[in-house]
mmCIF file of C-alpha atoms in Angstrom:
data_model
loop_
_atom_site.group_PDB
_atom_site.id
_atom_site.type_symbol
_atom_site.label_atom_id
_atom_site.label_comp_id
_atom_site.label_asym_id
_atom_site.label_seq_id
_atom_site.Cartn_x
_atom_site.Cartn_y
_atom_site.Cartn_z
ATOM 1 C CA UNK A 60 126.517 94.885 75.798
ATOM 2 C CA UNK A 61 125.636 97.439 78.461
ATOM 3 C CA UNK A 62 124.678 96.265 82.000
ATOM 4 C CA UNK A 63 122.480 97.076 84.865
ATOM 5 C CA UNK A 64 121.747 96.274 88.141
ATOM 6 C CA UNK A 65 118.621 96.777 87.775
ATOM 7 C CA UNK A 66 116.207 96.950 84.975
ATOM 8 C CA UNK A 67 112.836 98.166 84.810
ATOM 9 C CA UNK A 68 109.985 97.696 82.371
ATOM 10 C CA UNK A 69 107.330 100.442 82.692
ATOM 11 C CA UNK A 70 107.808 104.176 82.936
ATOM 12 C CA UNK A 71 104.447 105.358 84.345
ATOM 13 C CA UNK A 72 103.842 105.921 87.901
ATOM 14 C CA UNK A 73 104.907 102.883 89.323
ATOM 15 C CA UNK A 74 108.053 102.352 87.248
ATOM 16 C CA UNK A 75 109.021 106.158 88.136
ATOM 17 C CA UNK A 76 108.583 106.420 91.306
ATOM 18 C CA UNK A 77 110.642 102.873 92.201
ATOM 19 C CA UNK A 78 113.665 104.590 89.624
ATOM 20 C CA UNK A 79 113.668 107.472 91.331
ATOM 21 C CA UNK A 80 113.839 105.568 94.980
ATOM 22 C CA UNK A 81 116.568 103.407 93.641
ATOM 23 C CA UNK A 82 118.878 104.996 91.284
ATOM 24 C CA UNK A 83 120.580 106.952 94.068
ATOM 25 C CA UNK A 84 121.901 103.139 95.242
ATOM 26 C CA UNK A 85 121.989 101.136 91.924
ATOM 27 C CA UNK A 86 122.601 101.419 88.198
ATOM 28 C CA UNK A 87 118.822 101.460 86.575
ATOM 29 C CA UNK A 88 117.496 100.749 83.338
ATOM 30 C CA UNK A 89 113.855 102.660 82.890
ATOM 31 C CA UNK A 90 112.516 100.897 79.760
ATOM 32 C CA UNK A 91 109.108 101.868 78.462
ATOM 33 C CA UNK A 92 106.865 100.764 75.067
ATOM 34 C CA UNK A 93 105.827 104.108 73.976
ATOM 35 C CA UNK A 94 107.213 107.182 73.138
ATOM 36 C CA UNK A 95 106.156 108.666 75.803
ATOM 37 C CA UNK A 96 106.076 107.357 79.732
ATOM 38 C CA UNK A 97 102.514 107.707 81.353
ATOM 39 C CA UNK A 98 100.680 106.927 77.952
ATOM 40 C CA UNK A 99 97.858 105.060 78.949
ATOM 41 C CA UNK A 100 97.365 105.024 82.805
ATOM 42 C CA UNK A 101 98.961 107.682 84.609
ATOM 43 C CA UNK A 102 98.386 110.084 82.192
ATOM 44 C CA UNK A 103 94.921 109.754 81.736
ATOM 45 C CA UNK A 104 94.428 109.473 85.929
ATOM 46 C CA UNK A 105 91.566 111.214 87.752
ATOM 47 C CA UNK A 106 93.707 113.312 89.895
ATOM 48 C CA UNK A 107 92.895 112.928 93.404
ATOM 49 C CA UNK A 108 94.418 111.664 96.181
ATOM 50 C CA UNK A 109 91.718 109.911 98.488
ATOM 51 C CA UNK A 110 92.675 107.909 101.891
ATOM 52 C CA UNK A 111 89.330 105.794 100.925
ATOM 53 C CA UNK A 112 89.861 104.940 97.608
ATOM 54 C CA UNK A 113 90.940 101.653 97.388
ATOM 55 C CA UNK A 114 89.912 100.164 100.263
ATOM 56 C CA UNK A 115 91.369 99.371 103.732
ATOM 57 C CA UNK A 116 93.843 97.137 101.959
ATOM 58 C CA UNK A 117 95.395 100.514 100.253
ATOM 59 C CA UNK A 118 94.600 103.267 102.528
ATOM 60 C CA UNK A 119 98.237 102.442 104.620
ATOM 61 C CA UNK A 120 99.840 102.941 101.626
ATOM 62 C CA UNK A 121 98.171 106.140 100.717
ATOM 63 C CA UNK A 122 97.897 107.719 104.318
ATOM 64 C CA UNK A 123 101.707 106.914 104.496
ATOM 65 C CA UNK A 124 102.369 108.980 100.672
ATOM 66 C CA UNK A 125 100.089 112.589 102.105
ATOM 67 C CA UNK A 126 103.343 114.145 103.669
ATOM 68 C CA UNK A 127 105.648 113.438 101.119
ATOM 69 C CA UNK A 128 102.873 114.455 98.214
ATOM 70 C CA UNK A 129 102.332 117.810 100.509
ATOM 71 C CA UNK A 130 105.703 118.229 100.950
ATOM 72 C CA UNK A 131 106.642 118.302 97.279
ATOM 73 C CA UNK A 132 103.600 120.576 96.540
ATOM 74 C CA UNK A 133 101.748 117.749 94.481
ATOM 75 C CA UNK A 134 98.325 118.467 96.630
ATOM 76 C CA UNK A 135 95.376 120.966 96.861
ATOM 77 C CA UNK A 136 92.410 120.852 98.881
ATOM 78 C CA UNK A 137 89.339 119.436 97.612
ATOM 79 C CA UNK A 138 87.285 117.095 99.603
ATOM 80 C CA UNK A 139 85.224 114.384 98.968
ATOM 81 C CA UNK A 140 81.730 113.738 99.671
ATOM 82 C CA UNK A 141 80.335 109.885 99.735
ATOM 83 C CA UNK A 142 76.437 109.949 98.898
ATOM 84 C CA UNK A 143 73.848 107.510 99.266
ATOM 85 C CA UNK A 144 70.178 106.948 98.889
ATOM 86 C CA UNK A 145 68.120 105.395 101.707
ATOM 87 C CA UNK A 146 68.527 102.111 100.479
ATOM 88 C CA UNK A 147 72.505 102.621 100.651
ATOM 89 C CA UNK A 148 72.037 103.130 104.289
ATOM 90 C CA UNK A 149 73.925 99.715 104.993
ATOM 91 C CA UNK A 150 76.647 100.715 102.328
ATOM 92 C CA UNK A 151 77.098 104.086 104.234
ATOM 93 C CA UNK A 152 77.669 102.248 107.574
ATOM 94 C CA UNK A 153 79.918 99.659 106.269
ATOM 95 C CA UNK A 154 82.346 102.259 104.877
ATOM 96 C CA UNK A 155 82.531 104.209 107.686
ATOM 97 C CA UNK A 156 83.218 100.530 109.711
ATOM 98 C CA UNK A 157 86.019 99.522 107.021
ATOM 99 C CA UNK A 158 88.107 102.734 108.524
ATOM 100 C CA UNK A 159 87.350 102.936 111.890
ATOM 101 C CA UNK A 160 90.392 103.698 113.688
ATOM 102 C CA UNK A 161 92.693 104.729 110.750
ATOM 103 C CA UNK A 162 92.717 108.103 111.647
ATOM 104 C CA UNK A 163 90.510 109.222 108.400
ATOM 105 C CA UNK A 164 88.436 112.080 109.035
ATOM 106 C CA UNK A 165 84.945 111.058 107.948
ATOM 107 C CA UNK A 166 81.934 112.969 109.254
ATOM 108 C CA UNK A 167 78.207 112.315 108.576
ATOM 109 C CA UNK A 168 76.856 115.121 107.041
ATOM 110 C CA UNK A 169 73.545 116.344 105.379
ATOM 111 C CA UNK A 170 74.814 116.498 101.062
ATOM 112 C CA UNK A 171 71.992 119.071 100.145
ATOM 113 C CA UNK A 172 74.112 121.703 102.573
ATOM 114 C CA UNK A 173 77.074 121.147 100.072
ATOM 115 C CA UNK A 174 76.222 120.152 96.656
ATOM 116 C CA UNK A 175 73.368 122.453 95.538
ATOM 117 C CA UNK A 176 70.576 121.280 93.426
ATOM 118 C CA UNK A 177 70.752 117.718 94.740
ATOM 119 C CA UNK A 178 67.665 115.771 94.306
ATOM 120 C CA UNK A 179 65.901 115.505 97.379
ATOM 121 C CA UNK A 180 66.364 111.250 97.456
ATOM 122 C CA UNK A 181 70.271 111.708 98.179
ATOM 123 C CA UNK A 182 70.300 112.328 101.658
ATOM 124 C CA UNK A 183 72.791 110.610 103.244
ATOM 125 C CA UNK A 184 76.537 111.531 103.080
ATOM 126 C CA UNK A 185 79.718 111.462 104.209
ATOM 127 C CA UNK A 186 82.405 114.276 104.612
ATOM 128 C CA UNK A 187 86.409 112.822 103.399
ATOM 129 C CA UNK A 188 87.908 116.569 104.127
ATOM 130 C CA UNK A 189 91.203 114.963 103.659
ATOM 131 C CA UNK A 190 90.486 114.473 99.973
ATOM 132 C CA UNK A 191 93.138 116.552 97.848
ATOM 133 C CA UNK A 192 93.896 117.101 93.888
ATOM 134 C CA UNK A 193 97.075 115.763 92.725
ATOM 135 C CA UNK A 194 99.132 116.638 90.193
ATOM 136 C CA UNK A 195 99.854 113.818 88.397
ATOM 137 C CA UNK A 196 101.985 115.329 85.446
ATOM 138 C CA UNK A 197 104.076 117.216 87.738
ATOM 139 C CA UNK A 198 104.300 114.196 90.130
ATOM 140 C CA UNK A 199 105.313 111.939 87.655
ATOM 141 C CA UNK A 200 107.633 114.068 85.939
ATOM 142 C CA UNK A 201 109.390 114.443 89.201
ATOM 143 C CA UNK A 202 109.955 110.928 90.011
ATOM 144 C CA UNK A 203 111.589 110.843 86.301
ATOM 145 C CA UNK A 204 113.283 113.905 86.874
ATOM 146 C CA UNK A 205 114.873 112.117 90.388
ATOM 147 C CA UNK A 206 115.598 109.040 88.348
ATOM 148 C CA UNK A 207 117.736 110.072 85.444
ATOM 149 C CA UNK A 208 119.827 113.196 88.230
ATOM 150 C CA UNK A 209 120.517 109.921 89.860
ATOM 151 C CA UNK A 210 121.863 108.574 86.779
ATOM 152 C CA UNK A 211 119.144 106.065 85.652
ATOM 153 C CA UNK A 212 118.584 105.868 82.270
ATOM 154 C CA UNK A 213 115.355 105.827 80.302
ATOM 155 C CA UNK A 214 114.704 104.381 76.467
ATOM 156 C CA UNK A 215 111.462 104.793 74.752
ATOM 157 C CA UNK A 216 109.891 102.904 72.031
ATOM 158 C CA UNK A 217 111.495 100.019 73.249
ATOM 159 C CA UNK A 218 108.857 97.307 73.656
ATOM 160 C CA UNK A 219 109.974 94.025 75.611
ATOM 161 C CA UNK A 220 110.799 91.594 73.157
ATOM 162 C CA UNK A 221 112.403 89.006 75.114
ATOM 163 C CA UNK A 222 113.732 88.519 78.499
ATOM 164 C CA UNK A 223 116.039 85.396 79.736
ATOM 165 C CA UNK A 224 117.582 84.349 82.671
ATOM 166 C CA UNK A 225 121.690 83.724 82.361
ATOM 167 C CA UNK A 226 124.088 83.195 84.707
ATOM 168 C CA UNK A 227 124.487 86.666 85.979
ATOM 169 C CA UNK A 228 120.666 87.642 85.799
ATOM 170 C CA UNK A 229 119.166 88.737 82.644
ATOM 171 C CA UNK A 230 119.625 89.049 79.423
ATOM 172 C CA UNK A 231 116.694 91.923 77.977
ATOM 173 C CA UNK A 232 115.993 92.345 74.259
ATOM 174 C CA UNK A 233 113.524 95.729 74.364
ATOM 175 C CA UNK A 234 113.179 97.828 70.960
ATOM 176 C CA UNK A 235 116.570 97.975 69.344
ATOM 177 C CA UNK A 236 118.653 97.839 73.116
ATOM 178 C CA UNK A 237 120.069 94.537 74.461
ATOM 179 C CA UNK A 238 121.452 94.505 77.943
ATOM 180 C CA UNK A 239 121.844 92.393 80.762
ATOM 181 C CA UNK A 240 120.699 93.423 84.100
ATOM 182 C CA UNK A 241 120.885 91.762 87.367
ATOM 183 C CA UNK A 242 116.944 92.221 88.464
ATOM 184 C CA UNK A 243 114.342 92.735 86.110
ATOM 185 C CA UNK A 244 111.396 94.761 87.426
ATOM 186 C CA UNK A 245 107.625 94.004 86.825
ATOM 187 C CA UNK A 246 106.358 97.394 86.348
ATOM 188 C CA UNK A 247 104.577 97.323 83.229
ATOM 189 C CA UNK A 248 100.998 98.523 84.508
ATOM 190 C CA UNK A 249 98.159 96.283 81.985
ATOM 191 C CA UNK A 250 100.982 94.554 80.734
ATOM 192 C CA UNK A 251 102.420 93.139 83.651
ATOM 193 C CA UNK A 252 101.150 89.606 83.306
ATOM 194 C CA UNK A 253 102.766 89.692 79.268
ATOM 195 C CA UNK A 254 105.428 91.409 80.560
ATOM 196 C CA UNK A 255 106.258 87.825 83.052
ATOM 197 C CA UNK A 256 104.971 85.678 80.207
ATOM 198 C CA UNK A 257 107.801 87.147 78.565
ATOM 199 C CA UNK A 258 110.192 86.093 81.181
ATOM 200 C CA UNK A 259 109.188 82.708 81.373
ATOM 201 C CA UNK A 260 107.382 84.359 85.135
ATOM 202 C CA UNK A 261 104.096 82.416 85.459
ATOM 203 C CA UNK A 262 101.151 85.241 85.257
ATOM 204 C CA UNK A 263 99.871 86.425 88.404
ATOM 205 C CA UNK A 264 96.386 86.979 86.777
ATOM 206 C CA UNK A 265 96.552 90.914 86.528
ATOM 207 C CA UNK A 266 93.459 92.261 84.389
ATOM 208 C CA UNK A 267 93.179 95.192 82.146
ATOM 209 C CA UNK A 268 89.900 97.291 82.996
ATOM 210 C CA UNK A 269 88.931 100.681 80.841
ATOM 211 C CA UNK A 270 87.641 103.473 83.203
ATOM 212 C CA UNK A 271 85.990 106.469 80.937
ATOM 213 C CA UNK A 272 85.970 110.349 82.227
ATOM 214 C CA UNK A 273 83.731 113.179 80.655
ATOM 215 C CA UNK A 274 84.539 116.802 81.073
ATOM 216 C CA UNK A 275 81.261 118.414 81.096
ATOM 217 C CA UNK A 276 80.333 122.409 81.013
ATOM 218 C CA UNK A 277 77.284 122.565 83.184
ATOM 219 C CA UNK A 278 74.917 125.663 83.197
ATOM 220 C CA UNK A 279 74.947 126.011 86.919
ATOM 221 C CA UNK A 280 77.133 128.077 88.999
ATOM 222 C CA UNK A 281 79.554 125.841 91.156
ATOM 223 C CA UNK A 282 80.498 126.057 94.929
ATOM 224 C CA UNK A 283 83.929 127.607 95.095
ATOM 225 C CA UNK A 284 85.199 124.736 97.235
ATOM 226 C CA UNK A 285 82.484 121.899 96.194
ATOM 227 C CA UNK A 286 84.067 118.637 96.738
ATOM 228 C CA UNK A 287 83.942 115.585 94.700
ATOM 229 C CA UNK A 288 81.112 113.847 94.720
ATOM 230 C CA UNK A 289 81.125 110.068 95.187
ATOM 231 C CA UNK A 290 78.346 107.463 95.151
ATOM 232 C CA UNK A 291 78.473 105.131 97.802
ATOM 233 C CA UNK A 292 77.491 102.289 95.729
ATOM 234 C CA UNK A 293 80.272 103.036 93.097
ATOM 235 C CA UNK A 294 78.305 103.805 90.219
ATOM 236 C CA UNK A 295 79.314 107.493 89.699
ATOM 237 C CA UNK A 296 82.063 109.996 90.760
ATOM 238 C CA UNK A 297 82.529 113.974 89.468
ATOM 239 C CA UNK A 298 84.997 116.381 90.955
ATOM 240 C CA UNK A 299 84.560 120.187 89.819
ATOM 241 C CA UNK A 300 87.211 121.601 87.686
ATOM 242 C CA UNK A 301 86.537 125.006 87.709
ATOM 243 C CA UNK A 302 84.249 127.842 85.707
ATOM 244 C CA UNK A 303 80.961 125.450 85.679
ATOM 245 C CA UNK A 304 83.231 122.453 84.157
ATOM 246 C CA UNK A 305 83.268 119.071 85.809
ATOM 247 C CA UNK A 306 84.793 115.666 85.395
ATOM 248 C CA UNK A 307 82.607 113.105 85.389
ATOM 249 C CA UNK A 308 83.078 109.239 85.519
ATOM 250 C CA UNK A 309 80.045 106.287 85.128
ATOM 251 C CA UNK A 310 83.170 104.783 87.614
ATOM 252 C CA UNK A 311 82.728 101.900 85.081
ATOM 253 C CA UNK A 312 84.993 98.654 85.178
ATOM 254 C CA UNK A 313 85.229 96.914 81.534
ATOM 255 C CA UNK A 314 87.886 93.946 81.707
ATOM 256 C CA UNK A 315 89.600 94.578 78.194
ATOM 257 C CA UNK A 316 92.565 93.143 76.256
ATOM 258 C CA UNK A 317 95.843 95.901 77.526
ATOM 259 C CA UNK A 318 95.765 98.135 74.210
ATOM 260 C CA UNK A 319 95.319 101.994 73.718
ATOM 261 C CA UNK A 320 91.616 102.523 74.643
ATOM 262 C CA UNK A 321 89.007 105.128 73.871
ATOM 263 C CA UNK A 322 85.911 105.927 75.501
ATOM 264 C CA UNK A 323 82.807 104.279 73.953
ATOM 265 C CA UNK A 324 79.574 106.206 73.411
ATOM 266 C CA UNK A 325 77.672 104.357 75.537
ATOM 267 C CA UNK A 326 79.506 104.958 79.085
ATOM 268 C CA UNK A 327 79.589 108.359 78.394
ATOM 269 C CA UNK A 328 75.854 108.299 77.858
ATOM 270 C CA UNK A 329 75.209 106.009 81.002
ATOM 271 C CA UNK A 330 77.919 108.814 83.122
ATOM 272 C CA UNK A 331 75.591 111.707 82.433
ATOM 273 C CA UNK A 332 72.265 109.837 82.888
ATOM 274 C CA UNK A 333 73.446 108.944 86.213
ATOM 275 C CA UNK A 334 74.749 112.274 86.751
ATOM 276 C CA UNK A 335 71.644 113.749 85.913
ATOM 277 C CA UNK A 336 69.286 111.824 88.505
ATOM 278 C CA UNK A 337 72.213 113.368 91.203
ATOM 279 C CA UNK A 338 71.819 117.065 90.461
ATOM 280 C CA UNK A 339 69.104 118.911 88.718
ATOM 281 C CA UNK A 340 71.605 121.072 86.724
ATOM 282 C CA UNK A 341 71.828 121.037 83.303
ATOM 283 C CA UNK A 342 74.455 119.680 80.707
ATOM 284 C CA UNK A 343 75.358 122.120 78.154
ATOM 285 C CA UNK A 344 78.857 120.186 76.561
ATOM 286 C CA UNK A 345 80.491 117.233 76.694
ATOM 287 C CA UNK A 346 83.768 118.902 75.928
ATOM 288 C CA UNK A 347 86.188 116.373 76.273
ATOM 289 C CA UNK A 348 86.104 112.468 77.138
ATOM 290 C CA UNK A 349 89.082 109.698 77.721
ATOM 291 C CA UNK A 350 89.398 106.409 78.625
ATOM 292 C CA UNK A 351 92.310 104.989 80.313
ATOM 293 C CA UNK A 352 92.985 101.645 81.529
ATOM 294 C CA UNK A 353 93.622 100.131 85.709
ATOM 295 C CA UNK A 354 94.961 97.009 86.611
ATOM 296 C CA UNK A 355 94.259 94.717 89.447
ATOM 297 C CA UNK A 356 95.652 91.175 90.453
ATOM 298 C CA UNK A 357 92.987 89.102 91.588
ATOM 299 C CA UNK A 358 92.615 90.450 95.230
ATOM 300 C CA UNK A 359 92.180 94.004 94.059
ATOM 301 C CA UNK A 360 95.916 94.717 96.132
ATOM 302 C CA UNK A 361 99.037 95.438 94.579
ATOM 303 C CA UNK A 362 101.525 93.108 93.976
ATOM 304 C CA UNK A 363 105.422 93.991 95.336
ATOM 305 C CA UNK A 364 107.975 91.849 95.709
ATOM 306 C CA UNK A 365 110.240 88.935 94.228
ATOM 307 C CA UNK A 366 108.957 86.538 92.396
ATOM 308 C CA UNK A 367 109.234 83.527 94.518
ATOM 309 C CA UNK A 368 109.549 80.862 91.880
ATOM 310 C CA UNK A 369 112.060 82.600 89.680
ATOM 311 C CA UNK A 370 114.888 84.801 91.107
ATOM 312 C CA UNK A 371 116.171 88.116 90.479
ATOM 313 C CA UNK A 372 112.208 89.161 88.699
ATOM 314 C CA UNK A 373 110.102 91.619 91.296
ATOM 315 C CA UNK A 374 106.492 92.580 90.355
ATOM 316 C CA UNK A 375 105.460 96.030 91.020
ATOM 317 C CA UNK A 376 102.142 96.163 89.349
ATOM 318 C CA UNK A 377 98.623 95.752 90.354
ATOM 319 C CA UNK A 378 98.335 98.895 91.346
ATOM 320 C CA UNK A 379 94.594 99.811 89.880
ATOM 321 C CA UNK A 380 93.576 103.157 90.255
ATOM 322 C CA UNK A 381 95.063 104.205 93.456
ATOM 323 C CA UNK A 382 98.968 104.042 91.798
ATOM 324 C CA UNK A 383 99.163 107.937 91.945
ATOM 325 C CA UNK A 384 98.289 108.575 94.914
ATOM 326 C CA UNK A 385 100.055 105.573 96.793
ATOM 327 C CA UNK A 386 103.407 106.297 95.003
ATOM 328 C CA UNK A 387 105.911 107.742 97.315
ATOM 329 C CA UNK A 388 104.820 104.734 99.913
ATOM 330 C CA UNK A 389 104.775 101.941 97.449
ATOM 331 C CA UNK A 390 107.883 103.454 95.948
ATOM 332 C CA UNK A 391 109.554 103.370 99.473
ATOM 333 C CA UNK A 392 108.128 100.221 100.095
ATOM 334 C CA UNK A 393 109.375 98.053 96.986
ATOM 335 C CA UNK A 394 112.682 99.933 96.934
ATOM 336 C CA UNK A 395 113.309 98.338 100.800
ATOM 337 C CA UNK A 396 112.463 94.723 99.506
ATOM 338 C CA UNK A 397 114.347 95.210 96.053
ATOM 339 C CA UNK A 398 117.076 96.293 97.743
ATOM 340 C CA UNK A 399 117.217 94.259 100.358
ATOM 341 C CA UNK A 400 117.764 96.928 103.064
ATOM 342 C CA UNK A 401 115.800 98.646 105.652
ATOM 343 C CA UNK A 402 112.366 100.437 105.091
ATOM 344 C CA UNK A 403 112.152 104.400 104.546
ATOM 345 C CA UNK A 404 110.511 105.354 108.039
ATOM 346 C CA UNK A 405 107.677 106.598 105.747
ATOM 347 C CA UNK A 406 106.811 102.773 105.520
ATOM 348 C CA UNK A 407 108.189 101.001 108.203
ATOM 349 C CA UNK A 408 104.842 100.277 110.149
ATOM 350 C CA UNK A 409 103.714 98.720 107.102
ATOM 351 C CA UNK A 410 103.670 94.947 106.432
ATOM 352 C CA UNK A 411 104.651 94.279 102.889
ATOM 353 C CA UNK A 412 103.272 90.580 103.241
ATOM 354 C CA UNK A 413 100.183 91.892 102.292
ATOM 355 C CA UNK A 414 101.514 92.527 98.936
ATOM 356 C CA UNK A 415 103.804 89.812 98.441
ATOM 357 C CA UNK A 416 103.497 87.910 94.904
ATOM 358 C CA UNK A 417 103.647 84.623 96.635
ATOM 359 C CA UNK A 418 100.468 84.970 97.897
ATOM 360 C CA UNK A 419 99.354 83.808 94.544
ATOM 361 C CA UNK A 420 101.232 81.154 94.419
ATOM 362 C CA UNK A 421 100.497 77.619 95.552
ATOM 363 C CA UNK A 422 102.346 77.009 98.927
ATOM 364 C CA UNK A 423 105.045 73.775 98.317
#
């Protein structure tokens, strides 16, 4: 029976990026369900990389990833503009209060002078210049490249079918492989609370959501540099993707059981009739529409760390829509408290607490 020092379950974004920070200093296991890593999260992402999305809870983690994802040419400008309505005056304010003092460029601005044919109600925004496109398949295929040059290993179609704690750490059952391994990793994205079910790991209460995206031909000529467009009140986002085609999501939530999801009807229709009281320009396609699914634990944070009831499993899930573009922090981050040494200076101002499992957990 082969063994590991560490093994984990997961091979999208999260489970990646932690194989490629570790491998280099242990012998990893990358174990993943489908037959192909990134199925049904990371390769169905959004793309950008936003220092607001998320919340002030994230934005550490993501302000702490922008050199790293400029550095390895993941990034490309693109902005994003936050827009309200007069009653979203208080929403507007708020935001800008939630990041006061984190260094975020945001900048009150009149919308009309950068998205043309807005309606004439939207006339409050606010300017994220920082905003950039990632890209996700070259970012993710990167952290697997990094993994397996550092000798990790990855199997496909290998579903968890059992994991149990022996002497030595764990004995895995996943597909047709059975191994023992000395940490077992949490990284299985919608799956992570099955995933600790599995392992006899009480359930942190991590929910499966389906988020839906339209790619829409518009008859309208776009800015060459418009940025994304974001509603304040989170009911809409659409980011131009070149030659009068946009991507456009109703920025709906729908808790669902984890499973390969499709986009319904219905949120595509409720997308482009909010769309359409933004901008006065016309749809002329729907050419393309996904769904794909995020993941939260109860507090909307993500979850890193050991498990404080059962040793040697770490949770690195959680990680809801903002996995991509927090990924060489978090990465950084778990790696330091799975490997028990000292943070990457990339991280070291931030206070993993905050995402510590055991804040779930009743205190003794």
């Amino acid at each position: 029976m082969d063994r590991y020092d560490i093994a984990i379950v997961g091979a999208g974004i999260a489970g990646a990026s932690l194989a490629a920070a570790v491998a280099p200093h242990a012998s990893v296991l990358l174990i993943e369900a489908e037959d192909r890593p990134g199925y049904h999260s990371t390769g169905r992402s959004a793309a950008f990389w936003s220092e607001s999305y998320g919340g002030a809870g994230v934005q550490p983690l993501t302000t702490a990833s922008g050199s790293a994802l400029h550095d390895g040419g993941f990034l490309k400008p693109l902005g994003a503009l936050h827009i309200g309505r007069a009653e979203d005056e208080e929403a507007i304010h708020a935001f800008l209060a939630a990041f006061d003092g984190t260094g975020i460029s945001l900048a009150a601005v009149d919308p009309a002078t950068l998205v043309p044919g807005l309606r004439a109600d939207w006339t409050l925004g606010v300017l994220e210049a920082s905003c950039e496109y990632i890209d996700v398949a070259a970012l993710h295929a990167d952290c697997l490249s990094r993994a397996r040059r550092a000798g990790a290993q990855l199997m496909l179609s290998a579903p968890l079918r059992s994991a149990e704690r022996v002497a030595n750490g764990w004995q895995v059952e996943a597909g047709a492989l059975s191994v023992t391994a000395t940490v077992l990793v949490n990284a299985a994205g919608a799956w992570a609370d099955r995933v600790a079910a599995i392992a006899g790991v009480v359930p942190i209460g991590i929910r499966a959501y389906r988020r839906t995206v339209a790619q829409l031909r518009v008859n309208s000529t776009l800015p060459e540099r418009m940025p994304m467009v974001v509603d304040i009140a989170g009911r809409f986002y659409f980011k131009p993707e070149g030659a009068g085609r946009l991507w456009l999501s109703p920025h709906d939530e729908t808790l669902v059981v984890p499973r390969d999801v499709a986009p319904e009807e219905i949120d595509v229709a409720m997308a482009i009739d909010r769309f359409e009281q933004v901008v006065d320009w016309r749809v002329a396609a729907v050419e393309h529409k996904w769904a794909g699914l995020r993941s939260f634990a109860p507090d909307r944070l993500p979850v890193y760390g050991f498990d404080s009831a059962v040793p040697g499993f770490f949770w690195c899930a959680g990680q809801g829509g903002f996995g991509i573009q927090t990924a060489p922090a978090a990465a950084a981050l778990a790696a330091a408290l799975l490997l028990e040494r000292a943070p990457d200076p990339m991280v070291a101002a931030i206070d993993p607490a905050a995402y510590a499992p055991g804040r779930f957990r009743p205190l003794a």
